[in-house]
């Protein structure tokens, strides 16, 4: 059985990894004033966004997840002809409509795939399984990494689905924003009251940053730090501790809202890299998606790993 993967564009993983494993990307459309961007993790579009310095005013942007019809088209015109089973992994359904769109599209895909395959002299069933990673951005990475391992190992679809559901329930996605005013403006645009004006003003005045976590569908602060660089060091040191304690997937995924060269300069990052090397854990770096930067601002860091349930200590 040929098995493949599809993800939404807000799942932050390196482009080389996506290409190596032939992972399809379900795009998200971004409208910023008169500019339209197709966020499909294409590096050309990403650099166009950054080069035009659109991040400073993109809090007013409109993000449009891949529609039900577009998902159906991707599958019925391409994926049902290339694979016999596709696992679709999305960022948490509590923060994006794309999971709901993919689930709705799956009914039409599973109803109509036979005709498409028969016209191309293909027989046998086609399976489509949708997995909510229950976290955001780089936090979705470990489940996707695990999916590639399971497929390469020849596991059956039922076992893969069960394992990915378990990993999703134990995936931790952390985010350190750089600009609280931006984050509040974007949250207000979306009707999200999680970042209030008082906290944004206080945070900017005292340079206090929240450490935010996406876990099991819930997102919110789990700690506060003074200064972005100190926050980055705190997050990286904490992650290094979790790596030493043992992970469910031997990978830590990190994304940065800008030039990746800036990521390596942040305090604590070299230590995290060394710890990962010592423990046989892959440190996977990716530019944050345009969708991510629109929602949380340029210069933010997101980080994800999968581990047994534990209390975050910051």
PDB file of C-alpha atoms in Angstrom:
ATOM      1  CA  UNK A   1       0.000   0.000   0.000  1.00  0.00           C
ATOM      2  CA  UNK A   2       1.329   3.407  -1.010  1.00  0.00           C
ATOM      3  CA  UNK A   3       0.952   5.846   1.873  1.00  0.00           C
ATOM      4  CA  UNK A   4       1.540   9.592   1.957  1.00  0.00           C
ATOM      5  CA  UNK A   5       1.035  12.731   3.973  1.00  0.00           C
ATOM      6  CA  UNK A   6      -0.687  16.078   3.569  1.00  0.00           C
ATOM      7  CA  UNK A   7      -0.325  18.998   5.980  1.00  0.00           C
ATOM      8  CA  UNK A   8      -1.648  22.520   6.202  1.00  0.00           C
ATOM      9  CA  UNK A   9       0.741  25.388   5.534  1.00  0.00           C
ATOM     10  CA  UNK A  10       0.850  26.508   9.176  1.00  0.00           C
ATOM     11  CA  UNK A  11       2.685  23.315  10.225  1.00  0.00           C
ATOM     12  CA  UNK A  12       6.291  24.513  10.452  1.00  0.00           C
ATOM     13  CA  UNK A  13       8.824  22.051   9.045  1.00  0.00           C
ATOM     14  CA  UNK A  14      11.867  22.507   6.769  1.00  0.00           C
ATOM     15  CA  UNK A  15      11.163  22.607   3.052  1.00  0.00           C
ATOM     16  CA  UNK A  16      13.845  19.986   2.413  1.00  0.00           C
ATOM     17  CA  UNK A  17      12.057  17.582   4.772  1.00  0.00           C
ATOM     18  CA  UNK A  18       8.717  18.134   3.025  1.00  0.00           C
ATOM     19  CA  UNK A  19      10.297  17.506  -0.369  1.00  0.00           C
ATOM     20  CA  UNK A  20      12.194  14.419   0.790  1.00  0.00           C
ATOM     21  CA  UNK A  21       8.989  12.779   2.016  1.00  0.00           C
ATOM     22  CA  UNK A  22       6.802  14.117  -0.813  1.00  0.00           C
ATOM     23  CA  UNK A  23       4.442  15.793   1.666  1.00  0.00           C
ATOM     24  CA  UNK A  24       1.564  17.711   0.076  1.00  0.00           C
ATOM     25  CA  UNK A  25       0.809  21.153   1.515  1.00  0.00           C
ATOM     26  CA  UNK A  26      -2.750  22.456   1.777  1.00  0.00           C
ATOM     27  CA  UNK A  27      -2.355  26.213   1.234  1.00  0.00           C
ATOM     28  CA  UNK A  28      -3.696  29.191   3.165  1.00  0.00           C
ATOM     29  CA  UNK A  29      -4.498  32.430   1.337  1.00  0.00           C
ATOM     30  CA  UNK A  30      -3.326  35.681   2.947  1.00  0.00           C
ATOM     31  CA  UNK A  31      -4.772  39.058   1.966  1.00  0.00           C
ATOM     32  CA  UNK A  32      -2.889  42.134   3.209  1.00  0.00           C
ATOM     33  CA  UNK A  33      -4.398  45.322   1.822  1.00  0.00           C
ATOM     34  CA  UNK A  34      -4.064  44.820  -1.958  1.00  0.00           C
ATOM     35  CA  UNK A  35      -1.435  42.085  -1.684  1.00  0.00           C
ATOM     36  CA  UNK A  36      -2.355  38.401  -2.014  1.00  0.00           C
ATOM     37  CA  UNK A  37      -0.006  35.682  -0.778  1.00  0.00           C
ATOM     38  CA  UNK A  38      -0.466  31.955  -1.248  1.00  0.00           C
ATOM     39  CA  UNK A  39       1.025  30.414   1.857  1.00  0.00           C
ATOM     40  CA  UNK A  40       2.064  26.929   0.775  1.00  0.00           C
ATOM     41  CA  UNK A  41       5.492  27.029   2.449  1.00  0.00           C
ATOM     42  CA  UNK A  42       7.021  28.174  -0.834  1.00  0.00           C
ATOM     43  CA  UNK A  43      10.241  30.046  -0.082  1.00  0.00           C
ATOM     44  CA  UNK A  44       9.672  32.567  -2.888  1.00  0.00           C
ATOM     45  CA  UNK A  45       6.380  33.742  -1.375  1.00  0.00           C
ATOM     46  CA  UNK A  46       7.924  33.800   2.092  1.00  0.00           C
ATOM     47  CA  UNK A  47      10.778  36.050   0.972  1.00  0.00           C
ATOM     48  CA  UNK A  48       8.351  38.308  -0.923  1.00  0.00           C
ATOM     49  CA  UNK A  49       6.443  38.799   2.343  1.00  0.00           C
ATOM     50  CA  UNK A  50       9.605  39.532   4.343  1.00  0.00           C
ATOM     51  CA  UNK A  51      11.298  41.703   1.701  1.00  0.00           C
ATOM     52  CA  UNK A  52       8.264  43.985   1.477  1.00  0.00           C
ATOM     53  CA  UNK A  53       8.228  44.436   5.266  1.00  0.00           C
ATOM     54  CA  UNK A  54       4.564  43.560   5.380  1.00  0.00           C
ATOM     55  CA  UNK A  55       4.750  42.041   8.849  1.00  0.00           C
ATOM     56  CA  UNK A  56       4.431  45.441  10.521  1.00  0.00           C
ATOM     57  CA  UNK A  57       0.907  45.986   9.168  1.00  0.00           C
ATOM     58  CA  UNK A  58      -0.303  42.445   8.628  1.00  0.00           C
ATOM     59  CA  UNK A  59      -2.290  42.376  11.885  1.00  0.00           C
ATOM     60  CA  UNK A  60      -5.186  43.607   9.754  1.00  0.00           C
ATOM     61  CA  UNK A  61      -4.716  40.772   7.270  1.00  0.00           C
ATOM     62  CA  UNK A  62      -7.329  38.216   6.339  1.00  0.00           C
ATOM     63  CA  UNK A  63      -6.281  34.577   6.421  1.00  0.00           C
ATOM     64  CA  UNK A  64      -8.360  32.118   4.402  1.00  0.00           C
ATOM     65  CA  UNK A  65      -7.683  28.403   5.008  1.00  0.00           C
ATOM     66  CA  UNK A  66      -7.838  25.939   2.159  1.00  0.00           C
ATOM     67  CA  UNK A  67     -11.537  25.506   1.323  1.00  0.00           C
ATOM     68  CA  UNK A  68     -13.494  22.253   1.335  1.00  0.00           C
ATOM     69  CA  UNK A  69     -13.617  22.414  -2.456  1.00  0.00           C
ATOM     70  CA  UNK A  70      -9.871  23.025  -2.765  1.00  0.00           C
ATOM     71  CA  UNK A  71      -9.093  20.045  -0.522  1.00  0.00           C
ATOM     72  CA  UNK A  72     -11.387  17.859  -2.621  1.00  0.00           C
ATOM     73  CA  UNK A  73      -9.650  19.040  -5.799  1.00  0.00           C
ATOM     74  CA  UNK A  74      -6.173  18.326  -4.387  1.00  0.00           C
ATOM     75  CA  UNK A  75      -7.187  14.782  -3.518  1.00  0.00           C
ATOM     76  CA  UNK A  76      -9.365  13.842  -6.479  1.00  0.00           C
ATOM     77  CA  UNK A  77      -7.032  15.324  -9.101  1.00  0.00           C
ATOM     78  CA  UNK A  78      -3.722  14.289  -7.550  1.00  0.00           C
ATOM     79  CA  UNK A  79      -3.434  12.376  -4.294  1.00  0.00           C
ATOM     80  CA  UNK A  80      -5.919   9.548  -4.962  1.00  0.00           C
ATOM     81  CA  UNK A  81      -3.854   8.784  -8.075  1.00  0.00           C
ATOM     82  CA  UNK A  82      -0.517   8.840  -6.273  1.00  0.00           C
ATOM     83  CA  UNK A  83      -1.360   7.110  -2.996  1.00  0.00           C
ATOM     84  CA  UNK A  84      -3.621   4.433  -1.546  1.00  0.00           C
ATOM     85  CA  UNK A  85      -3.790   6.054   1.898  1.00  0.00           C
ATOM     86  CA  UNK A  86      -3.135   9.666   2.932  1.00  0.00           C
ATOM     87  CA  UNK A  87      -2.866  10.980   6.470  1.00  0.00           C
ATOM     88  CA  UNK A  88      -3.809  14.653   6.735  1.00  0.00           C
ATOM     89  CA  UNK A  89      -2.293  16.486   9.701  1.00  0.00           C
ATOM     90  CA  UNK A  90      -3.461  19.974  10.636  1.00  0.00           C
ATOM     91  CA  UNK A  91      -2.848  22.551  13.329  1.00  0.00           C
ATOM     92  CA  UNK A  92      -5.353  22.517  16.180  1.00  0.00           C
ATOM     93  CA  UNK A  93      -9.009  22.679  15.200  1.00  0.00           C
ATOM     94  CA  UNK A  94      -9.637  25.147  18.042  1.00  0.00           C
ATOM     95  CA  UNK A  95      -7.551  27.804  16.235  1.00  0.00           C
ATOM     96  CA  UNK A  96      -8.166  27.108  12.556  1.00  0.00           C
ATOM     97  CA  UNK A  97     -11.048  26.018  10.338  1.00  0.00           C
ATOM     98  CA  UNK A  98      -8.817  23.931   8.103  1.00  0.00           C
ATOM     99  CA  UNK A  99      -9.264  20.730  10.122  1.00  0.00           C
ATOM    100  CA  UNK A 100     -13.034  21.065   9.778  1.00  0.00           C
ATOM    101  CA  UNK A 101     -12.665  21.743   6.040  1.00  0.00           C
ATOM    102  CA  UNK A 102     -10.501  18.651   5.551  1.00  0.00           C
ATOM    103  CA  UNK A 103     -12.936  16.453   7.487  1.00  0.00           C
ATOM    104  CA  UNK A 104     -15.849  17.708   5.376  1.00  0.00           C
ATOM    105  CA  UNK A 105     -13.862  17.242   2.171  1.00  0.00           C
ATOM    106  CA  UNK A 106     -13.003  13.667   3.139  1.00  0.00           C
ATOM    107  CA  UNK A 107     -16.645  12.585   2.757  1.00  0.00           C
ATOM    108  CA  UNK A 108     -16.735  13.678  -0.887  1.00  0.00           C
ATOM    109  CA  UNK A 109     -13.260  12.286  -1.581  1.00  0.00           C
ATOM    110  CA  UNK A 110     -14.130   8.852  -0.202  1.00  0.00           C
ATOM    111  CA  UNK A 111     -17.409   8.907  -2.122  1.00  0.00           C
ATOM    112  CA  UNK A 112     -15.901   9.817  -5.497  1.00  0.00           C
ATOM    113  CA  UNK A 113     -12.385   8.390  -5.601  1.00  0.00           C
ATOM    114  CA  UNK A 114     -13.336   5.068  -7.215  1.00  0.00           C
ATOM    115  CA  UNK A 115     -14.495   6.686 -10.437  1.00  0.00           C
ATOM    116  CA  UNK A 116     -11.309   8.754 -10.640  1.00  0.00           C
ATOM    117  CA  UNK A 117      -9.050   5.774 -10.038  1.00  0.00           C
ATOM    118  CA  UNK A 118     -10.935   3.486 -12.419  1.00  0.00           C
ATOM    119  CA  UNK A 119     -10.537   6.032 -15.236  1.00  0.00           C
ATOM    120  CA  UNK A 120      -6.792   5.746 -14.661  1.00  0.00           C
ATOM    121  CA  UNK A 121      -6.844   1.932 -14.577  1.00  0.00           C
ATOM    122  CA  UNK A 122      -6.334   1.803 -10.828  1.00  0.00           C
ATOM    123  CA  UNK A 123      -8.101  -0.615  -8.542  1.00  0.00           C
ATOM    124  CA  UNK A 124      -8.354  -1.073  -4.810  1.00  0.00           C
ATOM    125  CA  UNK A 125      -9.605   1.176  -2.027  1.00  0.00           C
ATOM    126  CA  UNK A 126      -8.323   4.618  -1.053  1.00  0.00           C
ATOM    127  CA  UNK A 127      -8.090   5.671   2.593  1.00  0.00           C
ATOM    128  CA  UNK A 128      -8.018   9.227   3.957  1.00  0.00           C
ATOM    129  CA  UNK A 129      -7.382   9.826   7.646  1.00  0.00           C
ATOM    130  CA  UNK A 130      -7.473  13.273   9.308  1.00  0.00           C
ATOM    131  CA  UNK A 131      -5.348  13.952  12.410  1.00  0.00           C
ATOM    132  CA  UNK A 132      -5.705  17.084  14.542  1.00  0.00           C
ATOM    133  CA  UNK A 133      -2.227  17.722  16.013  1.00  0.00           C
ATOM    134  CA  UNK A 134      -3.944  19.764  18.759  1.00  0.00           C
ATOM    135  CA  UNK A 135      -1.178  22.371  18.749  1.00  0.00           C
ATOM    136  CA  UNK A 136       0.302  25.058  16.503  1.00  0.00           C
ATOM    137  CA  UNK A 137       3.147  25.850  14.123  1.00  0.00           C
ATOM    138  CA  UNK A 138       6.365  24.006  15.118  1.00  0.00           C
ATOM    139  CA  UNK A 139       4.335  22.129  17.725  1.00  0.00           C
ATOM    140  CA  UNK A 140       2.701  20.154  14.909  1.00  0.00           C
ATOM    141  CA  UNK A 141       6.083  18.988  13.652  1.00  0.00           C
ATOM    142  CA  UNK A 142       6.751  15.947  15.863  1.00  0.00           C
ATOM    143  CA  UNK A 143       3.539  14.172  14.804  1.00  0.00           C
ATOM    144  CA  UNK A 144       4.451  14.705  11.151  1.00  0.00           C
ATOM    145  CA  UNK A 145       8.003  13.454  11.727  1.00  0.00           C
ATOM    146  CA  UNK A 146       6.599  10.365  13.452  1.00  0.00           C
ATOM    147  CA  UNK A 147       4.216   9.782  10.544  1.00  0.00           C
ATOM    148  CA  UNK A 148       7.115   9.625   8.080  1.00  0.00           C
ATOM    149  CA  UNK A 149       8.906   7.111  10.315  1.00  0.00           C
ATOM    150  CA  UNK A 150       5.850   4.870  10.628  1.00  0.00           C
ATOM    151  CA  UNK A 151       5.209   4.913   6.891  1.00  0.00           C
ATOM    152  CA  UNK A 152       8.853   4.078   6.165  1.00  0.00           C
ATOM    153  CA  UNK A 153       8.614   1.204   8.665  1.00  0.00           C
ATOM    154  CA  UNK A 154       5.671  -0.260   6.759  1.00  0.00           C
ATOM    155  CA  UNK A 155       3.149   0.020   9.597  1.00  0.00           C
ATOM    156  CA  UNK A 156      -0.516  -0.568   8.729  1.00  0.00           C
ATOM    157  CA  UNK A 157      -2.880   2.440   8.554  1.00  0.00           C
ATOM    158  CA  UNK A 158      -4.789   1.541  11.740  1.00  0.00           C
ATOM    159  CA  UNK A 159      -1.575   1.367  13.781  1.00  0.00           C
ATOM    160  CA  UNK A 160      -0.312   4.631  12.272  1.00  0.00           C
ATOM    161  CA  UNK A 161      -3.538   6.438  13.095  1.00  0.00           C
ATOM    162  CA  UNK A 162      -3.516   5.182  16.671  1.00  0.00           C
ATOM    163  CA  UNK A 163       0.105   6.198  17.206  1.00  0.00           C
ATOM    164  CA  UNK A 164      -0.334   9.645  15.619  1.00  0.00           C
ATOM    165  CA  UNK A 165      -3.378  10.329  17.787  1.00  0.00           C
ATOM    166  CA  UNK A 166      -1.294   9.467  20.837  1.00  0.00           C
ATOM    167  CA  UNK A 167       1.575  11.707  19.715  1.00  0.00           C
ATOM    168  CA  UNK A 168      -0.827  14.577  18.989  1.00  0.00           C
ATOM    169  CA  UNK A 169      -2.271  14.289  22.491  1.00  0.00           C
ATOM    170  CA  UNK A 170       1.249  14.556  23.877  1.00  0.00           C
ATOM    171  CA  UNK A 171       2.635  17.275  21.618  1.00  0.00           C
ATOM    172  CA  UNK A 172       3.719  20.531  23.228  1.00  0.00           C
ATOM    173  CA  UNK A 173       3.957  23.682  21.134  1.00  0.00           C
ATOM    174  CA  UNK A 174       5.578  26.745  22.707  1.00  0.00           C
ATOM    175  CA  UNK A 175       5.725  30.295  21.411  1.00  0.00           C
ATOM    176  CA  UNK A 176       7.678  33.369  22.436  1.00  0.00           C
ATOM    177  CA  UNK A 177       6.299  36.531  20.774  1.00  0.00           C
ATOM    178  CA  UNK A 178       8.477  39.563  20.186  1.00  0.00           C
ATOM    179  CA  UNK A 179       5.783  42.269  20.036  1.00  0.00           C
ATOM    180  CA  UNK A 180       2.825  42.145  22.447  1.00  0.00           C
ATOM    181  CA  UNK A 181       1.104  45.147  20.862  1.00  0.00           C
ATOM    182  CA  UNK A 182       1.097  43.339  17.527  1.00  0.00           C
ATOM    183  CA  UNK A 183      -0.170  40.168  19.138  1.00  0.00           C
ATOM    184  CA  UNK A 184      -2.991  42.052  20.832  1.00  0.00           C
ATOM    185  CA  UNK A 185      -3.971  43.884  17.631  1.00  0.00           C
ATOM    186  CA  UNK A 186      -4.121  40.611  15.737  1.00  0.00           C
ATOM    187  CA  UNK A 187      -6.053  38.902  18.521  1.00  0.00           C
ATOM    188  CA  UNK A 188      -8.567  41.761  18.581  1.00  0.00           C
ATOM    189  CA  UNK A 189      -9.005  41.486  14.805  1.00  0.00           C
ATOM    190  CA  UNK A 190      -9.898  37.802  15.242  1.00  0.00           C
ATOM    191  CA  UNK A 191     -12.093  38.365  18.287  1.00  0.00           C
ATOM    192  CA  UNK A 192      -9.599  36.599  20.560  1.00  0.00           C
ATOM    193  CA  UNK A 193      -9.531  38.125  24.055  1.00  0.00           C
ATOM    194  CA  UNK A 194      -6.557  36.109  25.304  1.00  0.00           C
ATOM    195  CA  UNK A 195      -4.159  39.083  25.112  1.00  0.00           C
ATOM    196  CA  UNK A 196      -5.653  42.139  26.824  1.00  0.00           C
ATOM    197  CA  UNK A 197      -4.677  45.768  26.449  1.00  0.00           C
ATOM    198  CA  UNK A 198      -3.474  46.079  30.045  1.00  0.00           C
ATOM    199  CA  UNK A 199      -1.205  43.055  29.736  1.00  0.00           C
ATOM    200  CA  UNK A 200       0.130  44.342  26.419  1.00  0.00           C
ATOM    201  CA  UNK A 201       0.875  47.783  27.887  1.00  0.00           C
ATOM    202  CA  UNK A 202       2.433  46.310  31.023  1.00  0.00           C
ATOM    203  CA  UNK A 203       4.474  43.854  28.992  1.00  0.00           C
ATOM    204  CA  UNK A 204       5.829  46.558  26.703  1.00  0.00           C
ATOM    205  CA  UNK A 205       6.594  48.946  29.544  1.00  0.00           C
ATOM    206  CA  UNK A 206       8.513  46.362  31.555  1.00  0.00           C
ATOM    207  CA  UNK A 207       9.676  44.290  28.567  1.00  0.00           C
ATOM    208  CA  UNK A 208       7.844  41.274  29.978  1.00  0.00           C
ATOM    209  CA  UNK A 209       7.027  38.540  27.480  1.00  0.00           C
ATOM    210  CA  UNK A 210       4.626  35.641  27.933  1.00  0.00           C
ATOM    211  CA  UNK A 211       5.637  32.094  27.142  1.00  0.00           C
ATOM    212  CA  UNK A 212       2.601  30.652  25.387  1.00  0.00           C
ATOM    213  CA  UNK A 213       1.777  26.974  24.989  1.00  0.00           C
ATOM    214  CA  UNK A 214      -0.489  25.045  22.636  1.00  0.00           C
ATOM    215  CA  UNK A 215      -1.413  21.687  24.146  1.00  0.00           C
ATOM    216  CA  UNK A 216      -4.412  19.411  23.608  1.00  0.00           C
ATOM    217  CA  UNK A 217      -6.301  22.134  21.795  1.00  0.00           C
ATOM    218  CA  UNK A 218      -5.812  24.822  24.424  1.00  0.00           C
ATOM    219  CA  UNK A 219      -3.508  27.811  24.030  1.00  0.00           C
ATOM    220  CA  UNK A 220      -2.420  30.221  26.734  1.00  0.00           C
ATOM    221  CA  UNK A 221       0.465  31.551  28.835  1.00  0.00           C
ATOM    222  CA  UNK A 222       2.441  29.173  31.047  1.00  0.00           C
ATOM    223  CA  UNK A 223       5.143  31.593  32.142  1.00  0.00           C
ATOM    224  CA  UNK A 224       6.505  35.154  31.983  1.00  0.00           C
ATOM    225  CA  UNK A 225      10.021  36.337  31.265  1.00  0.00           C
ATOM    226  CA  UNK A 226      11.727  39.721  31.158  1.00  0.00           C
ATOM    227  CA  UNK A 227      13.065  40.445  27.703  1.00  0.00           C
ATOM    228  CA  UNK A 228      12.891  38.480  24.469  1.00  0.00           C
ATOM    229  CA  UNK A 229      16.451  37.152  24.580  1.00  0.00           C
ATOM    230  CA  UNK A 230      16.089  36.005  28.170  1.00  0.00           C
ATOM    231  CA  UNK A 231      12.787  34.389  27.179  1.00  0.00           C
ATOM    232  CA  UNK A 232      14.474  32.533  24.327  1.00  0.00           C
ATOM    233  CA  UNK A 233      17.213  31.296  26.649  1.00  0.00           C
ATOM    234  CA  UNK A 234      14.605  30.159  29.191  1.00  0.00           C
ATOM    235  CA  UNK A 235      12.639  28.266  26.534  1.00  0.00           C
ATOM    236  CA  UNK A 236      15.705  26.618  24.992  1.00  0.00           C
ATOM    237  CA  UNK A 237      17.108  25.596  28.372  1.00  0.00           C
ATOM    238  CA  UNK A 238      13.756  24.137  29.384  1.00  0.00           C
ATOM    239  CA  UNK A 239      13.554  22.193  26.126  1.00  0.00           C
ATOM    240  CA  UNK A 240      17.063  20.841  26.669  1.00  0.00           C
ATOM    241  CA  UNK A 241      15.872  19.506  30.041  1.00  0.00           C
ATOM    242  CA  UNK A 242      12.926  17.779  28.359  1.00  0.00           C
ATOM    243  CA  UNK A 243      15.266  16.267  25.757  1.00  0.00           C
ATOM    244  CA  UNK A 244      17.415  14.797  28.539  1.00  0.00           C
ATOM    245  CA  UNK A 245      14.284  13.476  30.272  1.00  0.00           C
ATOM    246  CA  UNK A 246      13.275  11.647  27.074  1.00  0.00           C
ATOM    247  CA  UNK A 247      10.951  12.406  24.162  1.00  0.00           C
ATOM    248  CA  UNK A 248       8.294  10.304  22.447  1.00  0.00           C
ATOM    249  CA  UNK A 249       9.654  11.335  19.036  1.00  0.00           C
ATOM    250  CA  UNK A 250      13.407  11.966  18.657  1.00  0.00           C
ATOM    251  CA  UNK A 251      12.937  15.427  17.176  1.00  0.00           C
ATOM    252  CA  UNK A 252      12.641  19.018  18.365  1.00  0.00           C
ATOM    253  CA  UNK A 253      11.074  21.366  15.811  1.00  0.00           C
ATOM    254  CA  UNK A 254      11.813  25.104  15.893  1.00  0.00           C
ATOM    255  CA  UNK A 255      10.536  27.904  13.679  1.00  0.00           C
ATOM    256  CA  UNK A 256      11.476  31.569  13.504  1.00  0.00           C
ATOM    257  CA  UNK A 257       9.510  34.462  12.055  1.00  0.00           C
ATOM    258  CA  UNK A 258      12.261  35.827   9.840  1.00  0.00           C
ATOM    259  CA  UNK A 259      15.796  35.052   8.693  1.00  0.00           C
ATOM    260  CA  UNK A 260      16.779  31.669  10.168  1.00  0.00           C
ATOM    261  CA  UNK A 261      20.323  32.938  10.662  1.00  0.00           C
ATOM    262  CA  UNK A 262      18.976  35.005  13.569  1.00  0.00           C
ATOM    263  CA  UNK A 263      17.749  31.892  15.365  1.00  0.00           C
ATOM    264  CA  UNK A 264      21.250  30.517  15.965  1.00  0.00           C
ATOM    265  CA  UNK A 265      22.305  33.833  17.564  1.00  0.00           C
ATOM    266  CA  UNK A 266      19.723  33.635  20.344  1.00  0.00           C
ATOM    267  CA  UNK A 267      21.001  32.819  23.863  1.00  0.00           C
ATOM    268  CA  UNK A 268      20.647  29.169  24.799  1.00  0.00           C
ATOM    269  CA  UNK A 269      20.244  27.880  21.261  1.00  0.00           C
ATOM    270  CA  UNK A 270      23.771  26.510  20.974  1.00  0.00           C
ATOM    271  CA  UNK A 271      23.210  24.615  24.219  1.00  0.00           C
ATOM    272  CA  UNK A 272      19.961  23.128  22.937  1.00  0.00           C
ATOM    273  CA  UNK A 273      21.705  22.045  19.746  1.00  0.00           C
ATOM    274  CA  UNK A 274      24.495  20.353  21.719  1.00  0.00           C
ATOM    275  CA  UNK A 275      22.001  18.571  23.971  1.00  0.00           C
ATOM    276  CA  UNK A 276      20.055  17.282  20.982  1.00  0.00           C
ATOM    277  CA  UNK A 277      23.254  15.969  19.386  1.00  0.00           C
ATOM    278  CA  UNK A 278      24.283  14.222  22.620  1.00  0.00           C
ATOM    279  CA  UNK A 279      20.863  12.582  23.012  1.00  0.00           C
ATOM    280  CA  UNK A 280      20.394  11.541  19.374  1.00  0.00           C
ATOM    281  CA  UNK A 281      17.536  13.987  18.839  1.00  0.00           C
ATOM    282  CA  UNK A 282      17.171  15.804  15.525  1.00  0.00           C
ATOM    283  CA  UNK A 283      16.859  19.590  15.791  1.00  0.00           C
ATOM    284  CA  UNK A 284      14.721  20.683  12.858  1.00  0.00           C
ATOM    285  CA  UNK A 285      14.755  24.382  11.948  1.00  0.00           C
ATOM    286  CA  UNK A 286      12.189  26.008   9.669  1.00  0.00           C
ATOM    287  CA  UNK A 287      11.090  29.519   8.784  1.00  0.00           C
ATOM    288  CA  UNK A 288       7.713  30.308  10.306  1.00  0.00           C
ATOM    289  CA  UNK A 289       4.870  30.220   7.805  1.00  0.00           C
ATOM    290  CA  UNK A 290       3.445  33.486   6.502  1.00  0.00           C
ATOM    291  CA  UNK A 291       0.257  32.507   8.334  1.00  0.00           C
ATOM    292  CA  UNK A 292       2.204  32.195  11.569  1.00  0.00           C
ATOM    293  CA  UNK A 293       3.891  35.579  11.172  1.00  0.00           C
ATOM    294  CA  UNK A 294       0.583  37.245  10.337  1.00  0.00           C
ATOM    295  CA  UNK A 295      -0.954  35.839  13.503  1.00  0.00           C
ATOM    296  CA  UNK A 296       1.870  36.268  16.025  1.00  0.00           C
ATOM    297  CA  UNK A 297       4.237  38.790  14.437  1.00  0.00           C
ATOM    298  CA  UNK A 298       7.674  38.718  12.876  1.00  0.00           C
ATOM    299  CA  UNK A 299      10.603  37.698  15.039  1.00  0.00           C
ATOM    300  CA  UNK A 300       8.619  35.216  17.125  1.00  0.00           C
ATOM    301  CA  UNK A 301       9.968  31.785  18.016  1.00  0.00           C
ATOM    302  CA  UNK A 302       7.856  28.626  18.117  1.00  0.00           C
ATOM    303  CA  UNK A 303       9.099  25.251  19.306  1.00  0.00           C
ATOM    304  CA  UNK A 304       7.576  21.790  19.507  1.00  0.00           C
ATOM    305  CA  UNK A 305       8.309  18.368  20.958  1.00  0.00           C
ATOM    306  CA  UNK A 306       6.334  15.290  22.014  1.00  0.00           C
ATOM    307  CA  UNK A 307       6.739  13.984  25.554  1.00  0.00           C
ATOM    308  CA  UNK A 308       4.855  12.199  28.282  1.00  0.00           C
ATOM    309  CA  UNK A 309       2.483  14.425  30.223  1.00  0.00           C
ATOM    310  CA  UNK A 310       4.327  16.750  32.597  1.00  0.00           C
ATOM    311  CA  UNK A 311       3.956  20.099  34.325  1.00  0.00           C
ATOM    312  CA  UNK A 312       5.582  23.065  32.571  1.00  0.00           C
ATOM    313  CA  UNK A 313       8.069  24.681  34.938  1.00  0.00           C
ATOM    314  CA  UNK A 314       9.140  28.211  34.048  1.00  0.00           C
TER     315      UNK A 314
END
